[in-house]
XYZ file of N, CA and C in Angstrom:
729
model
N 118.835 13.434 59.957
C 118.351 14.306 58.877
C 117.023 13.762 58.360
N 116.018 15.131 57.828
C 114.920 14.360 57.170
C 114.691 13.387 56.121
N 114.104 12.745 56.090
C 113.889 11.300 54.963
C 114.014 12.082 53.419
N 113.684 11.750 52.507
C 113.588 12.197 51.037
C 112.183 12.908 51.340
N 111.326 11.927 51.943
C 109.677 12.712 52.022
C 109.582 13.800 53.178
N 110.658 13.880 54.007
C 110.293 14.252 55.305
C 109.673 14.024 56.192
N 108.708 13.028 55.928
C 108.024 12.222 56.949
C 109.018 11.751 58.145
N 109.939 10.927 57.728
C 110.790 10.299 59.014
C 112.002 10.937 58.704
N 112.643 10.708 59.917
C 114.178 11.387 60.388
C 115.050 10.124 60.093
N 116.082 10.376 60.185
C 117.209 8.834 59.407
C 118.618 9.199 59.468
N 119.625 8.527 60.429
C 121.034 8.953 60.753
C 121.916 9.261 59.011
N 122.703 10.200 59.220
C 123.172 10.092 58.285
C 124.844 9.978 58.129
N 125.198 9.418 59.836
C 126.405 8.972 59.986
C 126.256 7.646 60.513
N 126.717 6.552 60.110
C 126.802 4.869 61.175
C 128.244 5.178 61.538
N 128.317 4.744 63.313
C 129.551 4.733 63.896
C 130.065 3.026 63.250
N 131.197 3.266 62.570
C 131.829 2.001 62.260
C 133.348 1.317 63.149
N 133.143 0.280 63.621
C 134.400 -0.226 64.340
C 135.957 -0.055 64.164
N 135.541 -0.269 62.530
C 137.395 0.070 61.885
C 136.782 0.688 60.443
N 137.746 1.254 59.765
C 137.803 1.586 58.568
C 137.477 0.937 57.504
N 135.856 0.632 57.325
C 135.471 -0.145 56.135
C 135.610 0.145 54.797
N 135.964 1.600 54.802
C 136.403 1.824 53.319
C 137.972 1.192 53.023
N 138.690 1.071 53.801
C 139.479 0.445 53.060
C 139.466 -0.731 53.665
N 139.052 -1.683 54.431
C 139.024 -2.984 54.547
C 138.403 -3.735 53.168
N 137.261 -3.523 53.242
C 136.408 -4.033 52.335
C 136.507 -3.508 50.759
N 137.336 -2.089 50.544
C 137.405 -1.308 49.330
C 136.046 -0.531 49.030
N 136.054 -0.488 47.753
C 134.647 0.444 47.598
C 135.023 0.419 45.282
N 134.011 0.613 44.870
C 133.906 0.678 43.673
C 132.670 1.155 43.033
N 133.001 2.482 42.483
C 131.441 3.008 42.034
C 132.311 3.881 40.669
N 131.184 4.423 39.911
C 131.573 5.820 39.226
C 130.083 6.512 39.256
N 130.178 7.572 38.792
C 129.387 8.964 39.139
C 129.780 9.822 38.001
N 128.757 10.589 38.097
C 129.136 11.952 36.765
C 130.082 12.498 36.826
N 131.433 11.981 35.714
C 132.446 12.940 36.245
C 133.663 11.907 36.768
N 133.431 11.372 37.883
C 134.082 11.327 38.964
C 133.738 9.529 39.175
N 135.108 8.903 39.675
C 134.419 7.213 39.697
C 135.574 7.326 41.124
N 135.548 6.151 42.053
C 135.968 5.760 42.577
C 136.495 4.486 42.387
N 137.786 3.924 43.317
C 138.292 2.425 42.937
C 139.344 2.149 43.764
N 138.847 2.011 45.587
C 139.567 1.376 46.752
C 139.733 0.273 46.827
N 141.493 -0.446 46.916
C 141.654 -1.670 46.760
C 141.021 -2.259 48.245
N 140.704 -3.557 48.874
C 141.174 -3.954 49.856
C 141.966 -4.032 50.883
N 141.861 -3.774 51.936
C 143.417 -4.615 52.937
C 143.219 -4.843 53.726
N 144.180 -5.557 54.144
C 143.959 -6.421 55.454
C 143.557 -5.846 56.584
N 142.734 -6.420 57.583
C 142.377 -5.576 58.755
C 143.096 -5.439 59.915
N 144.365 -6.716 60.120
C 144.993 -6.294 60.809
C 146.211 -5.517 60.649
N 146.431 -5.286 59.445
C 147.540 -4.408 58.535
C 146.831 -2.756 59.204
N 145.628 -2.689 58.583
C 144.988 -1.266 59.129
C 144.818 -0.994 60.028
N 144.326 -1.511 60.939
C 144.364 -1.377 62.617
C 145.909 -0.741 63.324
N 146.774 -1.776 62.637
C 148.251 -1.553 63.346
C 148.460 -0.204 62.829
N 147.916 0.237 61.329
C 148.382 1.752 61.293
C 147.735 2.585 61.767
N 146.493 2.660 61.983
C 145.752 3.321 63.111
C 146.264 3.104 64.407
N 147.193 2.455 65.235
C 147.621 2.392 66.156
C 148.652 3.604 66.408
N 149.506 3.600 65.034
C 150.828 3.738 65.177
C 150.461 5.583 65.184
N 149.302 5.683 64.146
C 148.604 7.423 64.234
C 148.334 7.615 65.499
N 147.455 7.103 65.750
C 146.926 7.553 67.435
C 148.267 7.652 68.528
N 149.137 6.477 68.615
C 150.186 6.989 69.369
C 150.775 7.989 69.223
N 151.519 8.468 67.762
C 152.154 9.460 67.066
C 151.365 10.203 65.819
N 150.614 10.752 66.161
C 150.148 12.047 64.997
C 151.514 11.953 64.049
N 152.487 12.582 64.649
C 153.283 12.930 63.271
C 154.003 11.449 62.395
N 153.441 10.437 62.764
C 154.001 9.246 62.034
C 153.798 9.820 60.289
N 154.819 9.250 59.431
C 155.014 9.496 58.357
C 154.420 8.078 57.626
N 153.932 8.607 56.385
C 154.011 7.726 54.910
C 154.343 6.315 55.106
N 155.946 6.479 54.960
C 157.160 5.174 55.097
C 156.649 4.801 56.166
N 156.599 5.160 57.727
C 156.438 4.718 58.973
C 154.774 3.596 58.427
N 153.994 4.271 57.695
C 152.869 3.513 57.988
C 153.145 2.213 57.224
N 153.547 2.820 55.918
C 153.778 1.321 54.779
C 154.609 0.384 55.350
N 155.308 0.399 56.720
C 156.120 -0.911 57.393
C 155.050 -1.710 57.525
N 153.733 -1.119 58.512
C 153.025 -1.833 59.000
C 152.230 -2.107 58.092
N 151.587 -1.013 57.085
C 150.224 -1.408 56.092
C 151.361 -1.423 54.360
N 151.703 -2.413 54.297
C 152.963 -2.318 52.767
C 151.462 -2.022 51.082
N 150.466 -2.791 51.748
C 149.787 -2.446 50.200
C 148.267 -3.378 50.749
N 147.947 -3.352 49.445
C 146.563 -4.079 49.552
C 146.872 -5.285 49.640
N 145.383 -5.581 49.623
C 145.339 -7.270 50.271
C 144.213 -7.786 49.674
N 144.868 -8.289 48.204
C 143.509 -8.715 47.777
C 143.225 -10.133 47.510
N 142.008 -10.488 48.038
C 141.562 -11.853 48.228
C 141.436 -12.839 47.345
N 141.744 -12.532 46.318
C 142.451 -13.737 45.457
C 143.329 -14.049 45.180
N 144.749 -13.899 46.530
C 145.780 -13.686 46.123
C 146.800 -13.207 44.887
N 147.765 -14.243 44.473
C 148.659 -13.922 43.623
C 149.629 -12.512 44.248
N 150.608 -11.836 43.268
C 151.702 -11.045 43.711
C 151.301 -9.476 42.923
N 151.592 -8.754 43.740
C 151.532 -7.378 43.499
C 153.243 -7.148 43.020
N 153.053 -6.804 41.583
C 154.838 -6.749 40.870
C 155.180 -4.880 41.056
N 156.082 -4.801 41.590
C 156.801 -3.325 42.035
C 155.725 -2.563 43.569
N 156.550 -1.541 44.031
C 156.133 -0.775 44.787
C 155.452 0.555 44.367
N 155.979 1.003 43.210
C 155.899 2.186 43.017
C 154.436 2.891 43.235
N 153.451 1.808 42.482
C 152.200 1.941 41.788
C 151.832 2.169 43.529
N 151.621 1.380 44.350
C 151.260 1.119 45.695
C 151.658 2.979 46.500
N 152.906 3.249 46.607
C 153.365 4.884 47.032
C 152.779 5.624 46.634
N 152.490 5.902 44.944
C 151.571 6.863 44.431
C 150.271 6.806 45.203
N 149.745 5.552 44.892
C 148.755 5.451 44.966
C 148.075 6.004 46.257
N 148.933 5.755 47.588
C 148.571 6.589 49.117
C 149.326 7.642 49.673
N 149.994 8.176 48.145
C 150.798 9.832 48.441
C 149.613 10.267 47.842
N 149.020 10.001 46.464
C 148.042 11.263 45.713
C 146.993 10.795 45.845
N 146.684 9.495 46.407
C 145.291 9.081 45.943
C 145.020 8.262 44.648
N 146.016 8.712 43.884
C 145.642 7.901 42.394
C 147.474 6.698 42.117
N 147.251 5.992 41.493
C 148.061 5.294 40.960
C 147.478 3.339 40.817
N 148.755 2.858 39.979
C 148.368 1.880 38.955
C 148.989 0.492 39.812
N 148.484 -0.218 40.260
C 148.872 -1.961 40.641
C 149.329 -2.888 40.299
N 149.997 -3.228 39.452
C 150.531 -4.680 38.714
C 150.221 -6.019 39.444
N 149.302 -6.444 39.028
C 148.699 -8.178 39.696
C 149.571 -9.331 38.858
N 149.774 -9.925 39.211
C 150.270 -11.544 38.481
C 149.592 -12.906 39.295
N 149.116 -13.704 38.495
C 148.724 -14.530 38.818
C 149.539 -15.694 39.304
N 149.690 -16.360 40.364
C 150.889 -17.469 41.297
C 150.777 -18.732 40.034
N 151.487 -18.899 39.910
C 151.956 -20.130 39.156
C 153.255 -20.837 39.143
N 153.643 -22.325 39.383
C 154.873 -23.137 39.012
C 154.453 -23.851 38.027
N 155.912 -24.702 38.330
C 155.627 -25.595 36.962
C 155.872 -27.466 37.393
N 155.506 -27.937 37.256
C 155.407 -29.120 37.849
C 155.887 -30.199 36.499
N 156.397 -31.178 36.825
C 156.733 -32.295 35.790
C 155.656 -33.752 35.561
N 155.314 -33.675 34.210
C 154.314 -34.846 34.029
C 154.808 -36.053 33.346
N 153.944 -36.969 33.138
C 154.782 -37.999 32.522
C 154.969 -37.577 31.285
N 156.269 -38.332 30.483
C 156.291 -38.205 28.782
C 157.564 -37.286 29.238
N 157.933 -36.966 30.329
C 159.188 -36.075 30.267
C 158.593 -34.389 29.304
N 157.068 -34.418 30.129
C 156.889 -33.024 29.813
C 156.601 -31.771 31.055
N 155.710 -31.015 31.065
C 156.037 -30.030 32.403
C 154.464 -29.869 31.767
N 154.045 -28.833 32.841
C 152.954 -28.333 33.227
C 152.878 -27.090 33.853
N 152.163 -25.878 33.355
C 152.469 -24.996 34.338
C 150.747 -24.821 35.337
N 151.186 -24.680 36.858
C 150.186 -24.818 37.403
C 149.721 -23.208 37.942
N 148.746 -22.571 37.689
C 148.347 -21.465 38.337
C 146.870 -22.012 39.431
N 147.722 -21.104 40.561
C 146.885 -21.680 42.109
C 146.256 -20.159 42.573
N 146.406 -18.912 41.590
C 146.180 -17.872 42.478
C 146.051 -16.799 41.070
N 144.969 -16.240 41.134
C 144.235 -14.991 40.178
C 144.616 -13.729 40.997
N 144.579 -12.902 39.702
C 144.594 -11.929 40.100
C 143.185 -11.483 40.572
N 143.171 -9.956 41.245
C 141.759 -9.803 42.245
C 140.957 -9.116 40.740
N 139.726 -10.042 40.661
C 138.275 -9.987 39.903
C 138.639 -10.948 38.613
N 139.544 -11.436 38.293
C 139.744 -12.233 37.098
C 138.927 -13.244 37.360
N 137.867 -13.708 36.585
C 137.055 -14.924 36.118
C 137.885 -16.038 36.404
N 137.687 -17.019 36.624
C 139.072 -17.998 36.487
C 138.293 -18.768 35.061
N 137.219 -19.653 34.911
C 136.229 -19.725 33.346
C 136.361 -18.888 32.615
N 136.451 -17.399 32.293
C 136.874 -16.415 31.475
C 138.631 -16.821 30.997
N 139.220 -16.450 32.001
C 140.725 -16.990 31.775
C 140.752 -18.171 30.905
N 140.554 -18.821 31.175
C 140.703 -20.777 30.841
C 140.034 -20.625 29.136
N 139.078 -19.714 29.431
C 138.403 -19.702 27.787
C 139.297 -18.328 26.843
N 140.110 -17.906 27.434
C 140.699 -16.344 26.937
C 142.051 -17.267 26.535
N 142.556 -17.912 27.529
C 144.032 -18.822 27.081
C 143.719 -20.050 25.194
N 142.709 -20.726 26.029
C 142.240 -21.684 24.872
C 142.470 -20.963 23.447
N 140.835 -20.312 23.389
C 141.127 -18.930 22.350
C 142.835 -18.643 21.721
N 143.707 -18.204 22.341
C 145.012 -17.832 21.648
C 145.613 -18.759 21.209
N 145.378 -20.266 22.238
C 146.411 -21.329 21.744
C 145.620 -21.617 20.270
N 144.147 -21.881 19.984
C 143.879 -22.451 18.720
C 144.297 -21.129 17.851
N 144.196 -19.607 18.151
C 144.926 -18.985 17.167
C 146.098 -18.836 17.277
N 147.192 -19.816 17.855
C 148.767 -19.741 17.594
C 149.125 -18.576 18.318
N 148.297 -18.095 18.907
C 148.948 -16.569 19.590
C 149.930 -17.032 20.954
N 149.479 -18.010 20.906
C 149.771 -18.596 22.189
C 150.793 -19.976 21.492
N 152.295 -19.742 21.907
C 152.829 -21.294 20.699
C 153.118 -22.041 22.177
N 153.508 -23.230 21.838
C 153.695 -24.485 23.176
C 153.067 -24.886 24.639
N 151.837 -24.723 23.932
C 150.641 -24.974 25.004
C 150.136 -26.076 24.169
N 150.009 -27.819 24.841
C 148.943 -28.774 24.149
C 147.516 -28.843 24.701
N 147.506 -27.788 26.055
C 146.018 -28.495 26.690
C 145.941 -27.381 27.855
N 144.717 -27.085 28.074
C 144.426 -26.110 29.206
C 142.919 -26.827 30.087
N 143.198 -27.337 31.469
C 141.967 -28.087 32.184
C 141.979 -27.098 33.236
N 141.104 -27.391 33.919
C 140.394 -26.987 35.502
C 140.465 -28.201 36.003
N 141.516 -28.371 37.294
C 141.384 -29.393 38.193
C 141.436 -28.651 39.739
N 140.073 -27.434 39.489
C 140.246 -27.073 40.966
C 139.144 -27.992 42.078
N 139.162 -27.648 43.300
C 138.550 -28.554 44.143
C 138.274 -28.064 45.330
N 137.889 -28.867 46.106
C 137.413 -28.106 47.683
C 138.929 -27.763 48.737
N 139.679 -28.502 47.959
C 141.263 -27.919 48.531
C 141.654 -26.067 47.782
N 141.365 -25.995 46.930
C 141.651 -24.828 46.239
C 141.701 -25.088 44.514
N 142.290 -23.433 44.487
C 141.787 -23.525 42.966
C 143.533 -24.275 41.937
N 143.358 -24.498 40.645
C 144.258 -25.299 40.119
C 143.877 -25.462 38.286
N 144.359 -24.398 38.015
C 143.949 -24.755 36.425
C 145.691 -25.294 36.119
N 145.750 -25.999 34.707
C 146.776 -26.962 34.888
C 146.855 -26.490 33.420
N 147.862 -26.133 32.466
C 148.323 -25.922 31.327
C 149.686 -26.844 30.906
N 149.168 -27.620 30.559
C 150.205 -28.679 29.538
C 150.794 -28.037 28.473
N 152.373 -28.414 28.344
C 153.188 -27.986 27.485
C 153.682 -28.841 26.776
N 154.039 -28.923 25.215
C 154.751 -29.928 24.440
C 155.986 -29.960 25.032
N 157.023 -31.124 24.766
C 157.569 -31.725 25.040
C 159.081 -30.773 24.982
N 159.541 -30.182 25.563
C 160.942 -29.294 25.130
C 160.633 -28.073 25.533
N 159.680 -27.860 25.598
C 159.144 -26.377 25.664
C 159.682 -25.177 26.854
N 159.993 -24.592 26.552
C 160.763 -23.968 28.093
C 159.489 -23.373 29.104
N 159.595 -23.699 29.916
C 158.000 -22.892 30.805
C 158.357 -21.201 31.216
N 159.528 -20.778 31.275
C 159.575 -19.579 31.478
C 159.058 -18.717 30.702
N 159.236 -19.446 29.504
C 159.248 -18.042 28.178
C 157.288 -18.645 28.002
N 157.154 -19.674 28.472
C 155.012 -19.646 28.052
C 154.354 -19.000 29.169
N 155.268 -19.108 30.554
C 154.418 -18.172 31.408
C 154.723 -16.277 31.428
N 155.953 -16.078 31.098
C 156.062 -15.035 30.592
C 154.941 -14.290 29.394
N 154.682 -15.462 28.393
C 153.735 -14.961 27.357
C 152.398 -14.733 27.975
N 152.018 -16.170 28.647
C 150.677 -15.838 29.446
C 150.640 -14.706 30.111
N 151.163 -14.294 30.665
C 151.542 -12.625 31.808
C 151.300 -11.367 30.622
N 152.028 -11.725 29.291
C 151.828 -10.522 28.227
C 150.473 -10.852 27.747
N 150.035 -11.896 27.285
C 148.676 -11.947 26.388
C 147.390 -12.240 26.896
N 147.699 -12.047 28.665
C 146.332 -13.195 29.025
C 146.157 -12.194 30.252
N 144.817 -12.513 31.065
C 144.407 -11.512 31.911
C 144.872 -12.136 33.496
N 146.423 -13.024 33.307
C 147.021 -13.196 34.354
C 147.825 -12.385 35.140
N 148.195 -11.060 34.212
C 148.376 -10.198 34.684
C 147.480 -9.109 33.972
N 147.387 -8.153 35.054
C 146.161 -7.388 34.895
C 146.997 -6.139 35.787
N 146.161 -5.096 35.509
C 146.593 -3.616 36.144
C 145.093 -3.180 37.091
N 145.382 -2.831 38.488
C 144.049 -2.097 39.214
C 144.554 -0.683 39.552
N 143.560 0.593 39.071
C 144.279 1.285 38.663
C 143.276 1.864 39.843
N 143.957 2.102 41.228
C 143.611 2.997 42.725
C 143.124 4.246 42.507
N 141.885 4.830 42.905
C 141.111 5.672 42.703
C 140.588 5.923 44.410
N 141.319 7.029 45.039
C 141.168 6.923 46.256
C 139.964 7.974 46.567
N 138.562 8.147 45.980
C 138.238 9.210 46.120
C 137.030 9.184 47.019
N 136.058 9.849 47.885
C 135.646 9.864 48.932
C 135.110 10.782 49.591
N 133.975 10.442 50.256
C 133.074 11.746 50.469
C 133.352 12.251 51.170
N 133.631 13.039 51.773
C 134.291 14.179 52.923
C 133.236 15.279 53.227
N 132.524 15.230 54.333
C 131.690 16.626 54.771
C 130.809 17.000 53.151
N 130.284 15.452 53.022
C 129.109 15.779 51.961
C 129.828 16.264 50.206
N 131.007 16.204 50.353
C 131.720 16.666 49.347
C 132.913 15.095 49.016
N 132.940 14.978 47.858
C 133.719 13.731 47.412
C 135.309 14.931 46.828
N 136.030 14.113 47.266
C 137.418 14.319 47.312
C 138.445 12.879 47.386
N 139.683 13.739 46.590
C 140.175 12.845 46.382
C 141.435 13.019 47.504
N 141.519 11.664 48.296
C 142.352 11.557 49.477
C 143.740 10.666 49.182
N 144.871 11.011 50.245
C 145.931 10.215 50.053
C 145.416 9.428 51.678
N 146.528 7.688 51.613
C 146.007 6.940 52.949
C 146.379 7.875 54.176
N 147.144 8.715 54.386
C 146.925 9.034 56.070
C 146.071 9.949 56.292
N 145.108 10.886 54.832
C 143.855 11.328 55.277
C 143.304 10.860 56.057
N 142.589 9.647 55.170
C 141.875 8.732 55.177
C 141.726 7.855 56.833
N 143.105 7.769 56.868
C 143.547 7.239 58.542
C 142.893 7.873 59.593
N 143.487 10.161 59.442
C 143.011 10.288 59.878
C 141.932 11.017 60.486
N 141.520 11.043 58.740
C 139.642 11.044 58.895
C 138.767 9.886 59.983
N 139.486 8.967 59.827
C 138.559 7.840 60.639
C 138.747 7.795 61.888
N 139.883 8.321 62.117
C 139.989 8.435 63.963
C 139.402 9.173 64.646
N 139.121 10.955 63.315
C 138.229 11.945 64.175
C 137.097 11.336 63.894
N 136.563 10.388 62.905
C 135.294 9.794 63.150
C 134.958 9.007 64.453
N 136.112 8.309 65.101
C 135.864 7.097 66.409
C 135.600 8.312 67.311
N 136.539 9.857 67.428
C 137.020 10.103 68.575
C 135.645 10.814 68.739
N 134.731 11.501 67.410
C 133.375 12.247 67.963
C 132.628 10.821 68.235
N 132.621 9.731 67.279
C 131.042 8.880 68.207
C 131.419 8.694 69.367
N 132.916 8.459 70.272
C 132.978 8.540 71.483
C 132.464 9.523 72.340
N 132.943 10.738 72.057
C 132.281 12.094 72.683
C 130.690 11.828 72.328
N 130.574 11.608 70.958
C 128.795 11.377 71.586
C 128.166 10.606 72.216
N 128.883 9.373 72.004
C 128.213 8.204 73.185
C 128.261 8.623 74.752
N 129.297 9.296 75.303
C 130.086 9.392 76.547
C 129.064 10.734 76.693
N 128.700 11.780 75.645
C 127.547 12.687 76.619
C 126.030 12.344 76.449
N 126.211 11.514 75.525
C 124.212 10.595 75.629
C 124.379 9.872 77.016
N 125.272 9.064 77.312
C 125.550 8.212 78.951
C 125.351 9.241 79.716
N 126.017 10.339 79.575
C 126.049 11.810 81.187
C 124.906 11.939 81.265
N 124.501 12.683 79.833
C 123.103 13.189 79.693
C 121.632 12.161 80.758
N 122.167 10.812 80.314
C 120.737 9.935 81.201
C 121.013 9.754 82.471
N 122.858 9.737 82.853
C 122.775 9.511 83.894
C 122.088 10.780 84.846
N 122.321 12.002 84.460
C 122.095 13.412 85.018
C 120.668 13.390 85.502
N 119.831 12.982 84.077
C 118.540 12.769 84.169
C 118.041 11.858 85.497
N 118.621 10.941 85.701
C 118.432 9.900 86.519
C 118.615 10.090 87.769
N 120.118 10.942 87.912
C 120.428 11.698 89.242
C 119.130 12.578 90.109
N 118.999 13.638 88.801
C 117.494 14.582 89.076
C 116.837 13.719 89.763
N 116.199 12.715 89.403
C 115.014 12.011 90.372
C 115.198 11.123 91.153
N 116.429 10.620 91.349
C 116.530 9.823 92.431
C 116.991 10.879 93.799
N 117.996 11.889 93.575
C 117.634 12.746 94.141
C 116.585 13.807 94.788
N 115.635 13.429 93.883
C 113.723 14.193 94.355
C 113.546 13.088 95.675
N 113.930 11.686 94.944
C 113.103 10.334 95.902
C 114.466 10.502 97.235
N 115.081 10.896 97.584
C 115.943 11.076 98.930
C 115.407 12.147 99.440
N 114.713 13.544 98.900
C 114.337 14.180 100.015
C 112.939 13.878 99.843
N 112.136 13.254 99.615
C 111.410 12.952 99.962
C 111.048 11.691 100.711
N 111.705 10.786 101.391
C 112.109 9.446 101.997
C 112.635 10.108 102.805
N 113.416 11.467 102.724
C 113.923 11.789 103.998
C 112.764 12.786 104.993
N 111.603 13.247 104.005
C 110.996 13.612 104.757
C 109.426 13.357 104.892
């Protein structure tokens, strides 16, 4: 298609290998209208693109064996399914993140609770300064100390507890008052034939396959096309060598 100036011409499709909108996600808003694709894994997506291409009529359930949810790179746990089903029946629905944490024993016969895993976009310096914050306003009771002892092994913020303190009921609170748990609220929406729409995942699936299956057909008649060309004149150069 023409440039903005029209001066130069400029593709306005790239043939892509796998499905980068949902490998990588996507995050924008627009007048109106925002988008908000989680991540996932690439070999999670591939296998469900497998399972389409073998069987068109594969179902929903059939895909979520192979692709169960996102995959987001700061680990921690995705809490319920539900949010995840909506979310690639309508296109829209809500995520529950929790951040990975135990609890480890220190000296003084006290505990520690250790978080090794954020939820996906949480600051981990934001956190550490959002926890602090509640404990000096009491919002936060049986917390004595909040450090960063992460490292080139991984990450490790370390929350010290007074002496008796039960760790269930302070990491429970952290989960209610702190951005250790957090909500990503799936916004599956997407340009379609120049038009943004909002898709469920086996659109999406298999939108991208009729995307592989035309750059194939176009690659496979640009190849005919030169070879044909090529035929034409090597065929001129045989009758003429032949005569």
């Amino acid at each position: 298609a023409p440039t903005y100036d029209g001066k130069e011409m400029e593709p306005t499709v790239l043939p892509s290998a796998f499905p980068n909108l949902l490998v990588n996600g996507s995050e924008g808003i627009a007048v109106g209208m925002a988008t908000k694709i989680p991540p996932h894994a690439l070999g999670e997506v591939i296998d469900a693109l497998i399972l389409l291409v073998d069987d068109p009529k594969t179902t929903l359930e059939q895909v979520m064996q192979v692709l169960p949810g996102p995959d987001f790179p700061t680990g921690g746990y995705i809490v319920g399914r539900d949010g995840i089903k909506d979310a690639y029946s309508t296109g829209r629905g809500r995520v529950t993140m929790r951040a990975k944490c135990k609890t480890e024993h220190l000296k003084n016969s006290k505990e520690a609770v250790i978080v090794t895993e954020l939820p996906y976009q949480v600051n981990k310096a934001n956190l550490i300064i959002e926890i602090a914050g509640l404990v000096r306003d009491k919002k936060l009771e049986g917390i004595t100390e909040v450090r960063d002892e992460s490292d080139r092994d991984g990450m490790r913020i370390v929350i010290e507890l007074r002496r008796g303190e039960p760790s269930q009921v302070v990491i429970n609170n952290l989960y209610k008052r702190t951005a250790m748990q957090t909500n990503f609220n799936v916004i599956l929406l997407a340009i379609v034939n120049n038009q943004p729409r909002y898709l469920s995942l086996m659109r999406i699936l298999q939108l991208y396959i009729q995307h592989r299956r035309e750059v194939l057909l176009r690659g496979t008649r640009f190849d005919l096309n030169k070879a044909q060309e090529r035929l034409h004149i090597v065929e001129g150069l045989l009758i003429a060598l032949a005569n």
